[in-house]
Every structure is written in C-alpha cells, then in structure tokens.
Amino acid sequence: MHLRKFFLTFLFLLPLLNLHSQNIGTLRGLVTDSTNGEVLAFCNVYIKSLNTGATTDSRGYFIISSIPSEKTYDVTFSYVGYKSKVISAYIGKNKVTHIDIALTPAVYETDKIEVIGKNEAQENNPDIGLEKIVMKQIEVLPKGIETDILKSLQFLPGVRSTGDISAKYYVRGGSNNQNLILLDGIELYNPFHALGLFSVIDAEIINNAEFYKGGFPAEFGGRISSVLSIISKDGNRNNYSAKAGLSYLSGKLIVEGPIPNGSFYISGRKSYSTSMIKKFYNEEKIPFDFYDAAFKINYSDPDFIKGSKITLNGFFSDDKLINEDPYIENFKWNNELFGFHWFQVGDSPLFFDINLSYSHFLGEIIPNLSSVRPLKNEITDFSIKSNYTYVYENNNEIGFGIHIKDIKTKYISENSIGLMTDVGKNGTIISAFAKYKFMQFENLGIDLGTRVNLTRIVGGKTGSNTFEPRISMNYSLFPGCILKAAYGLYIQDLTTIADEEQIITLLEPWIVTPDYLQPEKAIHYILGVELNFFNPLQLIVETYYKDISNLHAINKNKILPGDRDLVDGKGKSYGVEFSLKYPTNFINLSAAYSLAWAYKEVEGWKYYPKYDSKHTVNLLFDINIGYGFHMSSIWTFSSGLPFTQISGYFDKFIIEDPYFKDYTYGTCYPFTLFGDRNIGRLPTYHRLDLSLIKKFEFAFLKCEAGISILNVYDRKNIFYYKIDTGERVNMLPFLLTGTLSIEI
Amino acid sequence: MKTYIFILLLVLLNFLNSCDEGFEPYTDYDEKYVMHCILRGDTNYQTLILTKSYFTNEPNPINYKIDPSVENATIRVWYGDSIRFFTQTTGTRKDSSRYGSSVIFYENNDFTPPVDKELEIQIILSNGRKLSSITYSPSKLIFNRWNSDTIIPSTDDDKITLKWTNVKNSIYVKSRFTIVYSKYENGSWQKHIKEVPQYYVEKNGIYYPKYSDPNIYGSVMQIDMETFSRAMSEISEGDPNKENYIIYSCIAEVIAYDENLSKYYSAQKNSLNNYTINLNRSNFTNINGGTGIFCSYSVGYYFIRLRHSYINSFGYIPGISDVKPK
C-alpha cells in the first residue's frame, strides 16, 4: 500500500519537472496517402539535422517537441511502399507548427529501391511487446479463405493457435478470452464468424492495427493478456470508388468517397457458399450463413471546430447456423457496434479524444426439438472514454483519461430446478488512468502510469484490485541497440464460460465474474533488446514472464445444471521470442522463433494448457516481382501441442430410452478412459503456404486476382482424435483458394 | 545478411531433425471394473451388467470384439435388514454384430426396490476385488387428484393437466401421456399405445412431434388439447376405416429418477451438441472401486377417461365407459 502511495505521488509530481521554458517550438502534422487521403499510421518523420523524429500514431498524427525555434528544417517522411518526401518546415518560437503531408505510393517497376531507416525516428519511444500492423503487409500473405487480421496474428512470435481451423489466438500463455479486441476503440466481444474460422472484421475496412502482446500501457484495461486495437479506414477523401470482391466463401462490396469536409465508406460481406468451409471441417456439412457490414463517416471542418475530427461509425455482424432438420439445434450470434469519436488538436500541444460507444453481443442456442440445453447470452456495453495528452516542450508527455463502462449481461440458462433463469449482472465500471512519458532524453524513454478502478461490478474482495500500475521503458545503449523493459498489473472483470477442451465451439458466453470468484489478475514482466545494426535489418529479442492468479477454468465436476460453471486456478507462462525483419519496398523477409512454457493449475492439478507449444518458427518471404505480380510464402513450424492420451475404453450405458424398458441388451457404447491431462504431445506441426497476386487494369477497372496454395506439401498435421471413435482428424490438406476484387 | 540466413537455416534444420515423428496416442492401460445397475420401480425383475475396461489400438473401439463381461461375481443388494442376491445368467443379444450372440448379465426376479430407502450394493469379483455403491430410492409419487384432470376433454380449459407431489428438488422426472387403443388388423383386435408428444412444431406443412425430456423438479405435466387431438388423429392416419379403432383411455406415466440417476442423466446431457468438438466428456459415477452407475427410479401411473363424444368425433369406437363408477 505504501508503495502504491509513493507511486501515485511520484506520478502526479512528475509534471513539475517541466516548469521551464526555452526558445523552442513544436512540429505537428498528419500524414496521408495522396491517392485516397487515408491516414498513414506508423510513418517515420525525421529531422536529420537534429537527429530526432517521431512516428505517426494510428490516427496518422505525429508530434515533435523541443525543436530549436526560428529556424527552417528539412523534415523527411518515409514509409514502406511509398516514395519518401522531404519538406522544409519553419518552427516558430513557442508555437506549434502544423503540416499535412501526402505521400505517394511507390511504383515498383520504375522507382529505385529506397531503404528506409525505420527506427531512426524514435528509438526512445517505449514500445516493448507492440506489433504495428499495416494492412498492406498482410494483404499479400497467403489466404485461408480471405485476408484475415486475426489469422495473420498467428504468424507473430508469442501468438499461438490450436489449429488451422480456428482464428482464435492465445498470447504468451494467456487464454483466448484474455485478449481485448477494439474496433475504432469499441470493444468487440465475439470477433469470429463460422465456428471461429475467421474474423468478423473484413480486412477491406482496416487501415491499421496495434497489437500489444503484453506490457500494454495504462490507457488499456479490462483484459490481462493482449490488446488488438484496430483502426478502420476513413474512406477515400479524393474520389468516389467502389470495390467488389469474391472468394470461395463470400462476396463483398465497399463503397467510399468524399463528403464536404470529410469522407465515408460503407461495406458489406455475405456468405454465399459453404463448400469451402467443408474443407476446414473434415468434410462435415455445416449450414452456416453470415454477413457483416460496416460504415464510417468522418468530418473535419476548420470553420466548425478547428483541429477537430469527428467520426461516426457502425459495425454489424450476424451468424446463423440453421438446420433443416427440426431435431437438430440452431445457433445464432451477432455483434452490433456504434461509435461517436471526437478527436481534437489545439494550438497548444494538447490533444484529446472523446469516444461514445455502444457494443452489443447476442448469442443463442435454440434447441428446436433436440435435447440440447437452451442458452441465451447477451452483453450490452455503453462506454464513454475521454483521453487527454499534453506534450511538453522537452518532449515529455502527460496523459490521463477516464473510462466509464456501463455493462448489462444476460446469461439465461437452465438453473438448479430446471427453469430458465437469467443470472446476468448489470453495473458500471468507472476507471481512470494517468501516465507520464519521459521522452526528454534521446536515449531514454519511460512510460509510467497506473490505471485506477474507481467502481467495480464483480463480486468478491475487489478492494485489493484498485490500482493497476504499469511501466515500460526503452534505453538506447548505443546506436542501433535498444534495451527494453516493461512491468504491469492487469485485471479482468469479465470472463467467459469457455472449456479449453472444446477446440471447436460455437458460443462462449460472456459473463461478469461470478460472486464466488475473484476477477482474473496477471502480472507481466518483459525484457527485450532491439538491434538495428544493418539498416533495414532488425532483430528483436523479448523475454517475458506472466503470472496469472484467480484464473477462471471450467468446472469439470459440473453435473447438474445448477452446479457452478467455473472454478478458480492459477497460471504461469514464460519464454523468449526472436524476431528478425528485413523490410524493403521490394522484398520483405521476416523470421520469428519463440521458445515458450505455459502451465495452468486448477483444483491443485497442474497441466499444460491446450495451446502450449515449446518451439514455434515462422518464416515469411514476400517479393514484388514487378508487372503487377506479388508473391509471398509462409512456412510455419511448431512443436507438438499437448493432448490427453487414451488409457483404455469401457462400455458405458447411454440412456436412450428414459423409461429403461430394455437397458441390458445393447445401449452400451465405447467410452474413452483418459490418462493424465495434456501429458501427451501431438507430432510437430509444419506447413508451407504460397500466394501469388496479380494487379491489372481492365478498361476502367482496377483488378486484383490472387491464388493461394495452402499446405503445399500436404503435411498431415493432426488436429485431434475423436473421443467417441478414436478416429484421427487432420488439419487442412493441400488446398487451392482464389480471390478476385474489382475496383471502379 | 548471408550469415544471418545461414544461421537461421541451421537453427531450422536442427529443429526439424530433432522432431520425433513417433507419436503415441495411448498411455498405460488402466484396468477398471464397470457396473451398471438401474433398479426399476415398476417391476420385480432387476438386471445388472458387470464388465471391465479394455484396451485396443484399433482406430475405432467399436471394432473391439472381445466381450468384456465379468463372470462369477457375488452380487448382493442390502436395504435395511433385507438382502437380495443377483445371479449370473445369459440372454440373447439384440445386436450381435460386436460381441456375438449371447450377453452375460446378472439378474434377480424377486426384487422391487422399496421407496424412500437406502440401497447398498456390494460386489465381490472372482479375483477378490470389491465394488460398492449406495443410492437412495425416490419417494412414492402422490398424484394430486383435486388439481388434475380426470376426463378428456376437460370442461375447465383446453389443456390436460396432471399434478403430483413428493418429489425432491434435485431429481429428474420424466412424464408422458399415452393413449391406449386397439386396432382391428389381420382378423383380430391388437392392443397398441400411442404416446402423446409434449407439442408439435409445424415446418413446411409437416408436424414434427416433440416428446418431453426428463427435467428437474417436475411436478406438473400439461399439454394442449390441440396436441392431444393431433395425436388422436395420427392413430389412424392414412386409414379411412376409423371404425377399426377402439379407444380405451389415457394413461399418464411419471418416472422419478433418484439423485444418482439424475446426475448420470445430466452428465450425459451435458455432452449433447452437434457442432462443438470436445476432447473430453463429462462422466458421473458413484461406484467405489470402479466406474458405472448404481441407481433407481420409481414409477406412478394415473388413469384418465375419454369422453365418448370426443372419441366419436374422430370416427373411433369408445372402449370403456366415460362415467366414473360409483
């Protein structure tokens, strides 16, 4: 407690360090794509004469403080896939100079290769555990069915899945439900279509994403493993355009264009065939039907509010699994998201954003005439977030904000006396955060903050979980060598009733942590080093240790409907990750290796979680061949996942006739006896995927055709053994898929 | 750059070479004895199956053909001061595709489990190993005649209602209405039973029956007259000769599972779902020294008359009087 008081006092006294003034100015700006006006996130901005710079954030903004004033500087803007641009900017005394820059995409056949100093810009910006994802990078990767942001995460070191079939991902030993997914700042509770096969967010609507594998800063809360913050595109600010796409599974259309002082897009995607899904589900016919749709309108009128950008967006997804046979159950689940976002920059180096959002998830099991237990789960989330950032003259930053989240959950299921009852909870979570970023030294950056949970909705002893301190730092030991470290405490009030043994599942209901459990809590410790000796070659090594307490696990002893769904446990994971990257405009090479350990302990029994893989290697190579051709390949290797071995069988009596008229003679079926949980290991997994994309113009149409070959050498990777028949089920076989998109 | 790629390839090759492709889905065989005994409250004939677990590395265990039945066991059931023994016997198996033509099991033909009693089973196997279990039989069902219908159709409403008491909260109850009738076929009257579903669902002009599942804390059974009438029609569906049917009565049957049978059923129901792929299944056992189930259930029957005018409206012949004898 004393430590916390000291930490808070220290945090709030930090701004006093900045009470001095010099003859300096600030450069601020917005970087966009010249062809469509979309913001360019993670673009490098560099003032060579001062050897200082910045990187644009996910909104395309950058800010460089403490620039000696009353001088003109050459500022270089560089970004992979775009022509670099140098402009001159005059920095006024004690002023914020604002510039808007549009970069032009490189035409690879004619432009000379530019090797871009990716990390020159801001070596001291704490970014441990952070992966910055630009959609252009993943659009060229081989596609299972379509480009998918969640599937692409699985190629990152530290991210695991349990098979080709699922886009569910597990980060550094954490469970799937411990990953926060934000779409334009709005929480998305169920991000999967079709039994978790791929994401509900169409890649066409995404501009960029930030993915924190751990050690995430104080502005993020509510999950204990990772954060994926997806920013959707704004829509073409220059021209009206329409793009239609077709895959084996779905058709889609996106329309975008300018509006006075802004732009918009509207998109929709609808399934039309399930023939490809059969390949993923062992030729089982599953009657899926789904769609997703999104829109965004943004408006920034200097005559209305100078320096503001107002955005309105919505997102909907709907999945149905409807059977013709009335004796088989149906499933439905959908998401609805709406958001209002006001981002404001002023004449001073203060910027803030205010988010009002609504997120609703509904999942339902409709038994029809079957004996399946009915279930309805609903979560309604109204949130208000306001974040403020002030950049001092010496480059230090202070940030603070308040997040108010009003949650209503419904969990309607059969209770202990067989009636359908709702055990959902309502309440409001009010949390605040404050952080201070030391950026005044060229070789040192520290992000120090805490999240404060002012009100909670969970049961149990919540008083001990008020503060979530976080610290992250970068230290440039010498040019080209950056040491990194992070520590953080994370708390999660919501949980899911999810059984890790269910490798394919339709519905994982979200609930507020029940009164009989404490909210899940994790502590992250991360250490890393980034080496940039041979530009643009970059090597990042990160080690982590994650300690999870109050881990929620499914109650394996639940027999009657009224028994508790979850039990308490704990978890631990640690490992080391190596990431080697060589990005250029023509060739992009990356290699990642992770060595990881993960354990869970539930009811005194320790075991490896289903997604624990000791060794994982991902090799990625993509090349722009020229003449509109782009080729890429991914080779993935992982050591065997844990599974529970079979120790024998017995003939178990199955109640088929509830009147037991003739039970002696033939209602016994083989039932598997299992050994120690997850002690066995499946064989190693490896797979090579290739992709070839051709861009071409046909009359006035811009076309893109792509083919992907999955599992090129037809590796028989084991997915699982059927528990009732012992039959081996493999993952994806050799598979050829194709996509076509046409843009007007 | 070349050095980096070379080192990377070396690391990769090292991993691939160290991969052990020898894969073992099985662990050491764990022999268990399995006993299934459900004591039926509606008869004095009780059976018990005694088997043991087995190991096979066949891709599908259903292909394992060696009968795992356990013979020569001493089996006795205690209730209060009384004791009943089960003796080994054989019977003809309905499905002989797996284990051959006869089934080995144990029986007792002089034992109707008493209601609301502790029942204890003890088994001594020929190798000296012991299995045991305890269960408590359900209480006797008591029908609430004041709040239940005694004739169909009722004059009060368009539902048929049956209520009963004396059922514990945590047990499953299965109930159904049946129509007892005779059909004239092949020169004689043959007796039949038609189970009335809980309701029908209409889809594309076809009516699909939904029969009730066992449910917890059941103390009432109620169906619409519309459902009952559809079931009445189905008795002679497609047969224009309605006079070939004699309708006698409606009989309600209510089965109350004991707590162990309720848990066994509930655990089985937890596994039901056509799409979820689960690598484990819930199993409930109350057998000490082995696995399986020892449990009981009780049954209650309730007789409801049918109005002759109602039977006649279908073209059928009434079989018994619709007036309650004085």
PDB file of C-alpha atoms in Angstrom, chain A residues 60-247:
ATOM      1  CA  GLY A  60      -1.693   9.383 -38.719  1.00  0.00           C
ATOM      2  CA  TYR A  61      -0.614  12.182 -36.359  1.00  0.00           C
ATOM      3  CA  PHE A  62       2.890  12.929 -35.184  1.00  0.00           C
ATOM      4  CA  ILE A  63       4.329  15.492 -32.814  1.00  0.00           C
ATOM      5  CA  ILE A  64       7.962  16.533 -32.277  1.00  0.00           C
ATOM      6  CA  SER A  65       8.673  18.921 -29.413  1.00  0.00           C
ATOM      7  CA  SER A  66      11.686  20.866 -28.197  1.00  0.00           C
ATOM      8  CA  ILE A  67      12.864  21.882 -31.653  1.00  0.00           C
ATOM      9  CA  PRO A  68      15.142  24.957 -31.535  1.00  0.00           C
ATOM     10  CA  SER A  69      12.874  27.673 -32.899  1.00  0.00           C
ATOM     11  CA  GLU A  70      13.019  30.360 -35.550  1.00  0.00           C
ATOM     12  CA  LYS A  71      14.753  28.058 -37.998  1.00  0.00           C
ATOM     13  CA  THR A  72      13.771  26.070 -41.059  1.00  0.00           C
ATOM     14  CA  TYR A  73      14.355  22.330 -41.055  1.00  0.00           C
ATOM     15  CA  ASP A  74      14.268  19.623 -43.675  1.00  0.00           C
ATOM     16  CA  VAL A  75      11.824  17.020 -42.466  1.00  0.00           C
ATOM     17  CA  THR A  76      11.877  13.577 -44.075  1.00  0.00           C
ATOM     18  CA  PHE A  77       8.761  11.422 -44.267  1.00  0.00           C
ATOM     19  CA  SER A  78       9.356   7.796 -45.144  1.00  0.00           C
ATOM     20  CA  TYR A  79       7.127   4.755 -45.250  1.00  0.00           C
ATOM     21  CA  VAL A  80       7.465   1.311 -46.726  1.00  0.00           C
ATOM     22  CA  GLY A  81       5.667   1.186 -50.074  1.00  0.00           C
ATOM     23  CA  TYR A  82       5.678   4.960 -50.533  1.00  0.00           C
ATOM     24  CA  LYS A  83       8.069   7.467 -52.023  1.00  0.00           C
ATOM     25  CA  SER A  84       9.914   9.322 -49.317  1.00  0.00           C
ATOM     26  CA  LYS A  85       9.333  13.030 -49.159  1.00  0.00           C
ATOM     27  CA  VAL A  86      11.412  15.846 -47.740  1.00  0.00           C
ATOM     28  CA  ILE A  87       9.792  19.157 -46.928  1.00  0.00           C
ATOM     29  CA  SER A  88      11.036  22.312 -45.280  1.00  0.00           C
ATOM     30  CA  ALA A  89       9.260  23.470 -42.175  1.00  0.00           C
ATOM     31  CA  TYR A  90       9.767  26.697 -40.253  1.00  0.00           C
ATOM     32  CA  ILE A  91       9.490  26.302 -36.493  1.00  0.00           C
ATOM     33  CA  GLY A  92       8.191  29.362 -34.703  1.00  0.00           C
ATOM     34  CA  LYS A  93       9.154  30.287 -31.156  1.00  0.00           C
ATOM     35  CA  ASN A  94       6.872  28.701 -28.548  1.00  0.00           C
ATOM     36  CA  LYS A  95       4.471  27.724 -31.293  1.00  0.00           C
ATOM     37  CA  VAL A  96       3.021  24.573 -32.695  1.00  0.00           C
ATOM     38  CA  THR A  97       3.693  24.347 -36.424  1.00  0.00           C
ATOM     39  CA  HIS A  98       1.187  22.095 -38.140  1.00  0.00           C
ATOM     40  CA  ILE A  99       1.852  20.439 -41.504  1.00  0.00           C
ATOM     41  CA  ASP A 100      -0.197  17.971 -43.503  1.00  0.00           C
ATOM     42  CA  ILE A 101       1.760  15.671 -45.799  1.00  0.00           C
ATOM     43  CA  ALA A 102       0.516  13.339 -48.509  1.00  0.00           C
ATOM     44  CA  LEU A 103       2.850  10.549 -49.583  1.00  0.00           C
ATOM     45  CA  THR A 104       2.643   8.920 -52.984  1.00  0.00           C
ATOM     46  CA  PRO A 105       2.698   5.122 -53.297  1.00  0.00           C
ATOM     47  CA  ALA A 106       5.849   3.823 -54.953  1.00  0.00           C
ATOM     48  CA  VAL A 107       5.521   2.311 -58.413  1.00  0.00           C
ATOM     49  CA  TYR A 108       7.894  -0.561 -58.026  1.00  0.00           C
ATOM     50  CA  GLU A 109       8.733  -1.175 -61.632  1.00  0.00           C
ATOM     51  CA  THR A 110      10.166   2.285 -62.126  1.00  0.00           C
ATOM     52  CA  ASP A 111      11.149   3.650 -58.758  1.00  0.00           C
ATOM     53  CA  LYS A 112      14.522   2.973 -57.337  1.00  0.00           C
ATOM     54  CA  ILE A 113      14.751   0.909 -54.190  1.00  0.00           C
ATOM     55  CA  GLU A 114      14.568   3.005 -51.085  1.00  0.00           C
ATOM     56  CA  VAL A 115      15.954   1.533 -47.950  1.00  0.00           C
ATOM     57  CA  ILE A 116      14.204   3.302 -45.191  1.00  0.00           C
ATOM     58  CA  GLY A 117      15.595   3.954 -41.762  1.00  0.00           C
ATOM     59  CA  LYS A 118      12.667   2.525 -39.922  1.00  0.00           C
ATOM     60  CA  ASN A 119      13.886   3.041 -36.442  1.00  0.00           C
ATOM     61  CA  GLU A 120      15.848   6.211 -36.732  1.00  0.00           C
ATOM     62  CA  ALA A 121      12.822   8.192 -35.776  1.00  0.00           C
ATOM     63  CA  GLN A 122      12.091   7.433 -32.184  1.00  0.00           C
ATOM     64  CA  GLU A 123      14.367   4.963 -30.512  1.00  0.00           C
ATOM     65  CA  ASN A 124      13.336   6.125 -27.062  1.00  0.00           C
ATOM     66  CA  ASN A 125       9.585   5.586 -27.504  1.00  0.00           C
ATOM     67  CA  PRO A 126       8.635   2.682 -25.201  1.00  0.00           C
ATOM     68  CA  ASP A 127       7.129   0.026 -27.432  1.00  0.00           C
ATOM     69  CA  ILE A 128       8.030  -3.317 -25.951  1.00  0.00           C
ATOM     70  CA  GLY A 129       5.548  -6.030 -26.830  1.00  0.00           C
ATOM     71  CA  LEU A 130       3.984  -3.875 -29.525  1.00  0.00           C
ATOM     72  CA  GLU A 131       3.483  -5.047 -33.094  1.00  0.00           C
ATOM     73  CA  LYS A 132       2.379  -2.401 -35.555  1.00  0.00           C
ATOM     74  CA  ILE A 133       0.295  -3.907 -38.317  1.00  0.00           C
ATOM     75  CA  VAL A 134      -0.326  -2.185 -41.618  1.00  0.00           C
ATOM     76  CA  MET A 135      -2.908  -3.890 -43.796  1.00  0.00           C
ATOM     77  CA  LYS A 136      -0.782  -3.629 -46.918  1.00  0.00           C
ATOM     78  CA  GLN A 137       1.638  -6.030 -45.243  1.00  0.00           C
ATOM     79  CA  ILE A 138      -0.896  -8.754 -44.567  1.00  0.00           C
ATOM     80  CA  GLU A 139      -2.958  -8.374 -47.742  1.00  0.00           C
ATOM     81  CA  VAL A 140      -0.194 -10.084 -49.689  1.00  0.00           C
ATOM     82  CA  LEU A 141       0.057 -13.098 -47.375  1.00  0.00           C
ATOM     83  CA  PRO A 142      -1.413 -16.468 -48.397  1.00  0.00           C
ATOM     84  CA  LYS A 143      -5.100 -16.584 -47.565  1.00  0.00           C
ATOM     85  CA  GLY A 144      -7.020 -19.439 -45.995  1.00  0.00           C
ATOM     86  CA  ILE A 145     -10.199 -18.088 -47.494  1.00  0.00           C
ATOM     87  CA  GLU A 146      -9.747 -14.345 -47.313  1.00  0.00           C
ATOM     88  CA  THR A 147      -7.279 -11.916 -45.822  1.00  0.00           C
ATOM     89  CA  ASP A 148      -7.852 -12.029 -42.109  1.00  0.00           C
ATOM     90  CA  ILE A 149      -6.353  -9.875 -39.419  1.00  0.00           C
ATOM     91  CA  LEU A 150      -6.820 -12.394 -36.613  1.00  0.00           C
ATOM     92  CA  LYS A 151      -5.319 -15.241 -38.642  1.00  0.00           C
ATOM     93  CA  SER A 152      -2.352 -13.056 -39.501  1.00  0.00           C
ATOM     94  CA  LEU A 153      -1.606 -12.530 -35.805  1.00  0.00           C
ATOM     95  CA  GLN A 154      -0.781 -16.225 -35.570  1.00  0.00           C
ATOM     96  CA  PHE A 155       2.408 -15.601 -37.553  1.00  0.00           C
ATOM     97  CA  LEU A 156       3.765 -13.357 -34.822  1.00  0.00           C
ATOM     98  CA  PRO A 157       6.147 -14.751 -32.213  1.00  0.00           C
ATOM     99  CA  GLY A 158       4.340 -15.384 -28.944  1.00  0.00           C
ATOM    100  CA  VAL A 159       0.966 -15.943 -30.578  1.00  0.00           C
ATOM    101  CA  ARG A 160      -0.392 -19.484 -30.823  1.00  0.00           C
ATOM    102  CA  SER A 161      -3.476 -21.189 -32.143  1.00  0.00           C
ATOM    103  CA  THR A 162      -4.728 -24.738 -31.670  1.00  0.00           C
ATOM    104  CA  GLY A 163      -5.103 -25.477 -35.350  1.00  0.00           C
ATOM    105  CA  ASP A 164      -5.553 -24.299 -38.912  1.00  0.00           C
ATOM    106  CA  ILE A 165      -9.267 -24.216 -38.452  1.00  0.00           C
ATOM    107  CA  SER A 166      -9.550 -21.540 -35.833  1.00  0.00           C
ATOM    108  CA  ALA A 167      -8.694 -17.867 -35.844  1.00  0.00           C
ATOM    109  CA  LYS A 168      -8.726 -17.957 -32.057  1.00  0.00           C
ATOM    110  CA  TYR A 169      -5.379 -16.933 -30.737  1.00  0.00           C
ATOM    111  CA  TYR A 170      -3.520 -17.307 -27.465  1.00  0.00           C
ATOM    112  CA  VAL A 171      -0.890 -14.788 -26.489  1.00  0.00           C
ATOM    113  CA  ARG A 172       2.107 -15.666 -24.363  1.00  0.00           C
ATOM    114  CA  GLY A 173       0.335 -18.426 -22.481  1.00  0.00           C
ATOM    115  CA  GLY A 174      -2.876 -16.492 -21.856  1.00  0.00           C
ATOM    116  CA  SER A 175      -6.374 -17.741 -22.639  1.00  0.00           C
ATOM    117  CA  ASN A 176      -8.354 -16.649 -25.662  1.00  0.00           C
ATOM    118  CA  ASN A 177     -10.820 -14.641 -23.582  1.00  0.00           C
ATOM    119  CA  GLN A 178      -7.990 -12.571 -22.099  1.00  0.00           C
ATOM    120  CA  ASN A 179      -7.423 -10.758 -25.408  1.00  0.00           C
ATOM    121  CA  LEU A 180      -9.006  -7.343 -25.825  1.00  0.00           C
ATOM    122  CA  ILE A 181     -10.166  -6.548 -29.368  1.00  0.00           C
ATOM    123  CA  LEU A 182     -11.078  -2.952 -30.135  1.00  0.00           C
ATOM    124  CA  LEU A 183     -12.511  -1.718 -33.403  1.00  0.00           C
ATOM    125  CA  ASP A 184     -12.091   2.059 -33.542  1.00  0.00           C
ATOM    126  CA  GLY A 185     -11.880   1.998 -29.764  1.00  0.00           C
ATOM    127  CA  ILE A 186     -15.079  -0.047 -29.333  1.00  0.00           C
ATOM    128  CA  GLU A 187     -14.863  -3.408 -27.625  1.00  0.00           C
ATOM    129  CA  LEU A 188     -15.813  -6.335 -29.827  1.00  0.00           C
ATOM    130  CA  TYR A 189     -16.954  -9.285 -27.755  1.00  0.00           C
ATOM    131  CA  ASN A 190     -17.271 -12.037 -30.339  1.00  0.00           C
ATOM    132  CA  PRO A 191     -14.861 -11.445 -33.212  1.00  0.00           C
ATOM    133  CA  PHE A 192     -15.382 -14.718 -35.090  1.00  0.00           C
ATOM    134  CA  HIS A 193     -17.508 -15.998 -37.943  1.00  0.00           C
ATOM    135  CA  ALA A 194     -18.227 -19.647 -38.627  1.00  0.00           C
ATOM    136  CA  LEU A 195     -17.094 -21.572 -35.516  1.00  0.00           C
ATOM    137  CA  GLY A 196     -14.076 -19.309 -35.120  1.00  0.00           C
ATOM    138  CA  LEU A 197     -12.811 -19.948 -38.647  1.00  0.00           C
ATOM    139  CA  PHE A 198     -12.049 -16.306 -39.347  1.00  0.00           C
ATOM    140  CA  SER A 199     -12.656 -12.816 -38.118  1.00  0.00           C
ATOM    141  CA  VAL A 200     -15.856 -10.825 -38.462  1.00  0.00           C
ATOM    142  CA  ILE A 201     -13.846  -7.749 -39.410  1.00  0.00           C
ATOM    143  CA  ASP A 202     -13.368  -7.620 -43.139  1.00  0.00           C
ATOM    144  CA  ALA A 203      -9.764  -6.729 -43.959  1.00  0.00           C
ATOM    145  CA  GLU A 204     -11.011  -4.258 -46.567  1.00  0.00           C
ATOM    146  CA  ILE A 205     -12.193  -1.851 -43.888  1.00  0.00           C
ATOM    147  CA  ILE A 206      -8.997  -1.859 -41.843  1.00  0.00           C
ATOM    148  CA  ASN A 207      -6.401   0.873 -42.065  1.00  0.00           C
ATOM    149  CA  ASN A 208      -4.001  -0.323 -39.392  1.00  0.00           C
ATOM    150  CA  ALA A 209      -3.784  -2.115 -36.095  1.00  0.00           C
ATOM    151  CA  GLU A 210      -1.673  -2.084 -32.979  1.00  0.00           C
ATOM    152  CA  PHE A 211      -1.165  -5.365 -31.231  1.00  0.00           C
ATOM    153  CA  TYR A 212       0.248  -5.468 -27.706  1.00  0.00           C
ATOM    154  CA  LYS A 213       1.432  -8.927 -26.727  1.00  0.00           C
ATOM    155  CA  GLY A 214       1.938  -7.781 -23.168  1.00  0.00           C
ATOM    156  CA  GLY A 215       3.067  -4.879 -21.045  1.00  0.00           C
ATOM    157  CA  PHE A 216       0.406  -2.650 -22.554  1.00  0.00           C
ATOM    158  CA  PRO A 217       0.101   0.920 -21.242  1.00  0.00           C
ATOM    159  CA  ALA A 218      -2.390   2.298 -18.738  1.00  0.00           C
ATOM    160  CA  GLU A 219      -4.932   3.524 -21.270  1.00  0.00           C
ATOM    161  CA  PHE A 220      -5.936  -0.080 -21.945  1.00  0.00           C
ATOM    162  CA  GLY A 221      -7.817  -2.104 -19.373  1.00  0.00           C
ATOM    163  CA  GLY A 222     -10.259  -4.929 -18.911  1.00  0.00           C
ATOM    164  CA  ARG A 223      -8.094  -7.774 -20.238  1.00  0.00           C
ATOM    165  CA  ILE A 224      -4.985  -9.401 -18.878  1.00  0.00           C
ATOM    166  CA  SER A 225      -3.141 -10.827 -21.883  1.00  0.00           C
ATOM    167  CA  SER A 226      -3.147  -8.727 -25.020  1.00  0.00           C
ATOM    168  CA  VAL A 227      -4.726  -5.805 -26.824  1.00  0.00           C
ATOM    169  CA  LEU A 228      -5.541  -5.617 -30.506  1.00  0.00           C
ATOM    170  CA  SER A 229      -6.625  -2.107 -31.436  1.00  0.00           C
ATOM    171  CA  ILE A 230      -7.929  -1.956 -34.997  1.00  0.00           C
ATOM    172  CA  ILE A 231      -8.445   1.366 -36.732  1.00  0.00           C
ATOM    173  CA  SER A 232     -10.744   1.270 -39.716  1.00  0.00           C
ATOM    174  CA  LYS A 233     -10.150   3.323 -42.804  1.00  0.00           C
ATOM    175  CA  ASP A 234     -11.708   6.771 -43.234  1.00  0.00           C
ATOM    176  CA  GLY A 235     -12.866   6.292 -46.798  1.00  0.00           C
ATOM    177  CA  ASN A 236     -11.483   7.853 -49.943  1.00  0.00           C
ATOM    178  CA  ARG A 237     -11.246  11.632 -49.499  1.00  0.00           C
ATOM    179  CA  ASN A 238     -10.445  12.320 -53.162  1.00  0.00           C
ATOM    180  CA  ASN A 239     -12.730  10.233 -55.348  1.00  0.00           C
ATOM    181  CA  TYR A 240     -15.773   8.051 -55.217  1.00  0.00           C
ATOM    182  CA  SER A 241     -14.925   4.417 -55.667  1.00  0.00           C
ATOM    183  CA  ALA A 242     -16.480   1.008 -55.345  1.00  0.00           C
ATOM    184  CA  LYS A 243     -14.681  -2.252 -54.873  1.00  0.00           C
ATOM    185  CA  ALA A 244     -16.254  -5.673 -55.175  1.00  0.00           C
ATOM    186  CA  GLY A 245     -14.569  -8.853 -54.087  1.00  0.00           C
ATOM    187  CA  LEU A 246     -15.277 -12.521 -54.402  1.00  0.00           C
ATOM    188  CA  SER A 247     -13.840 -15.526 -52.616  1.00  0.00           C
TER     189      SER A 247
END
